[in-house]
mmCIF file of C-alpha atoms in Angstrom:
data_model
loop_
_atom_site.group_PDB
_atom_site.id
_atom_site.type_symbol
_atom_site.label_atom_id
_atom_site.label_comp_id
_atom_site.label_asym_id
_atom_site.label_seq_id
_atom_site.Cartn_x
_atom_site.Cartn_y
_atom_site.Cartn_z
ATOM 1 C CA MET K 1 2.980 -10.449 -5.331
ATOM 2 C CA ILE K 2 2.990 -10.407 -9.067
ATOM 3 C CA GLY K 3 6.266 -9.853 -10.911
ATOM 4 C CA HIS K 4 6.568 -7.734 -14.053
ATOM 5 C CA GLY K 5 4.961 -9.524 -16.989
ATOM 6 C CA PHE K 6 3.464 -12.064 -14.563
ATOM 7 C CA SER K 7 6.882 -13.759 -14.429
ATOM 8 C CA GLU K 8 6.357 -14.483 -10.721
ATOM 9 C CA TYR K 9 3.204 -14.948 -8.688
ATOM 10 C CA GLN K 10 3.031 -15.512 -4.937
ATOM 11 C CA GLU K 11 0.282 -14.912 -2.389
ATOM 12 C CA LEU K 12 2.125 -13.432 0.577
ATOM 13 C CA THR K 13 0.996 -12.674 4.105
ATOM 14 C CA LEU K 14 1.797 -9.092 5.055
ATOM 15 C CA GLU K 15 2.759 -8.797 8.719
ATOM 16 C CA HIS K 16 3.435 -5.952 11.143
ATOM 17 C CA LEU K 17 1.659 -3.403 8.953
ATOM 18 C CA ARG K 18 2.201 0.202 9.945
ATOM 19 C CA VAL K 19 1.240 3.574 8.488
ATOM 20 C CA GLU K 20 4.506 5.452 7.962
ATOM 21 C CA ASP K 21 3.177 8.687 6.476
ATOM 22 C CA ILE K 22 0.072 10.357 5.078
ATOM 23 C CA LEU K 23 0.449 13.136 2.507
ATOM 24 C CA HIS K 24 -2.195 15.301 0.862
ATOM 25 C CA MET K 25 -1.299 15.785 -2.817
ATOM 26 C CA GLY K 26 -3.930 18.025 -4.410
ATOM 27 C CA GLN K 27 -7.031 15.869 -4.858
ATOM 28 C CA TRP K 28 -5.191 12.725 -3.735
ATOM 29 C CA ILE K 29 -4.226 11.337 -0.344
ATOM 30 C CA HIS K 30 -1.087 9.179 -0.260
ATOM 31 C CA VAL K 31 -0.848 6.672 2.589
ATOM 32 C CA TYR K 32 2.531 4.951 2.939
ATOM 33 C CA VAL K 33 2.313 1.529 4.606
ATOM 34 C CA SER K 34 5.274 -0.568 5.720
ATOM 35 C CA PHE K 35 5.059 -4.315 6.310
ATOM 36 C CA LYS K 36 7.189 -7.409 6.834
ATOM 37 C CA LEU K 37 7.214 -10.551 4.711
ATOM 38 C CA ASP K 38 8.390 -14.068 5.594
ATOM 39 C CA SER K 39 9.644 -14.483 2.043
ATOM 40 C CA ILE K 40 10.728 -11.441 0.045
ATOM 41 C CA PRO K 41 10.434 -11.911 -3.730
ATOM 42 C CA GLN K 42 13.690 -11.791 -5.658
ATOM 43 C CA GLY K 43 14.460 -8.250 -6.758
ATOM 44 C CA LEU K 44 12.879 -6.600 -3.710
ATOM 45 C CA SER K 45 14.891 -5.606 -0.662
ATOM 46 C CA ASP K 46 12.636 -3.326 1.424
ATOM 47 C CA PRO K 47 9.048 -3.612 0.163
ATOM 48 C CA SER K 48 6.248 -1.296 1.273
ATOM 49 C CA ALA K 49 3.058 0.066 -0.257
ATOM 50 C CA LEU K 50 1.669 3.381 -1.403
ATOM 51 C CA VAL K 51 -2.117 3.545 -1.114
ATOM 52 C CA ILE K 52 -3.640 6.346 -3.202
ATOM 53 C CA LEU K 53 -7.062 7.637 -2.167
ATOM 54 C CA ASN K 54 -9.382 10.082 -3.897
ATOM 55 C CA ASP K 55 -11.132 12.996 -2.200
ATOM 56 C CA GLU K 56 -13.925 10.605 -1.131
ATOM 57 C CA LYS K 57 -11.267 8.612 0.784
ATOM 58 C CA GLU K 58 -11.768 5.646 -1.565
ATOM 59 C CA VAL K 59 -8.781 3.552 -2.613
ATOM 60 C CA VAL K 60 -7.896 4.308 -6.229
ATOM 61 C CA GLN K 61 -4.620 2.401 -6.491
ATOM 62 C CA MET K 62 -2.059 0.458 -4.465
ATOM 63 C CA VAL K 63 1.570 0.477 -5.570
ATOM 64 C CA VAL K 64 4.393 -1.765 -4.345
ATOM 65 C CA LEU K 65 7.429 0.293 -3.399
ATOM 66 C CA ASP K 66 10.979 -0.942 -2.866
ATOM 67 C CA GLU K 67 13.166 1.260 -0.685
ATOM 68 C CA GLY K 68 10.548 3.999 -1.162
ATOM 69 C CA CYS K 69 10.579 3.888 -4.996
ATOM 70 C CA ASP K 70 8.212 2.297 -7.518
ATOM 71 C CA SER K 71 8.959 -1.361 -8.162
ATOM 72 C CA GLU K 72 8.123 -3.821 -10.902
ATOM 73 C CA TYR K 73 5.866 -5.789 -8.553
ATOM 74 C CA LYS K 74 2.115 -5.513 -8.060
ATOM 75 C CA LEU K 75 -0.022 -6.609 -5.140
ATOM 76 C CA THR K 76 -2.394 -9.526 -5.589
ATOM 77 C CA GLU K 77 -6.064 -9.049 -4.712
ATOM 78 C CA VAL K 78 -5.493 -10.951 -1.451
ATOM 79 C CA GLU K 79 -2.568 -8.684 -0.502
ATOM 80 C CA GLN K 80 -4.590 -5.573 -1.371
ATOM 81 C CA LYS K 81 -7.386 -6.870 0.855
ATOM 82 C CA GLN K 82 -4.908 -7.299 3.731
ATOM 83 C CA ILE K 83 -3.884 -3.639 3.431
ATOM 84 C CA SER K 84 -7.491 -2.434 3.076
ATOM 85 C CA THR K 85 -8.523 -4.439 6.130
ATOM 86 C CA PHE K 86 -5.595 -3.028 8.117
ATOM 87 C CA LEU K 87 -6.524 0.550 7.181
ATOM 88 C CA GLN K 88 -10.151 -0.070 8.178
ATOM 89 C CA GLU K 89 -9.258 -1.787 11.461
ATOM 90 C CA GLN K 90 -6.874 1.024 12.395
ATOM 91 C CA LYS K 91 -9.528 3.580 11.380
ATOM 92 C CA VAL K 92 -6.922 5.322 9.219
ATOM 93 C CA LEU K 93 -9.438 6.448 6.608
ATOM 94 C CA GLU K 94 -11.884 7.739 9.226
ATOM 95 C CA ASN K 95 -9.181 9.730 10.989
ATOM 96 C CA LEU K 96 -7.806 11.553 7.953
ATOM 97 C CA SER K 97 -7.926 15.284 8.509
ATOM 98 C CA CYS K 98 -10.116 17.473 6.336
ATOM 99 C CA LYS K 99 -7.374 19.855 5.250
ATOM 100 C CA ASP K 100 -6.790 20.701 1.585
ATOM 101 C CA GLY K 101 -10.522 20.467 0.912
ATOM 102 C CA PHE K 102 -11.068 16.950 2.279
#
């Protein structure tokens, strides 16, 4: 994870990934993913991720959440790849319903 202003940088292994919720927000799909870390960066207590998809079901952005709120941390490319791979392996993107125009 990358701390605000690049003050911290760690490549972390995300474990026990799980989709907690999927919400349709207009043209966007929000996928909330929980995970466990062996080492939680200082300043985070309950990290998770918000994956924002467009109407083509393509990832537009991934946001690190802490206790369900935005945090000052960002995911590294390796961590983003772990989440993308998880979503593909679990067929999350394929199984999204077509409601709200999707």
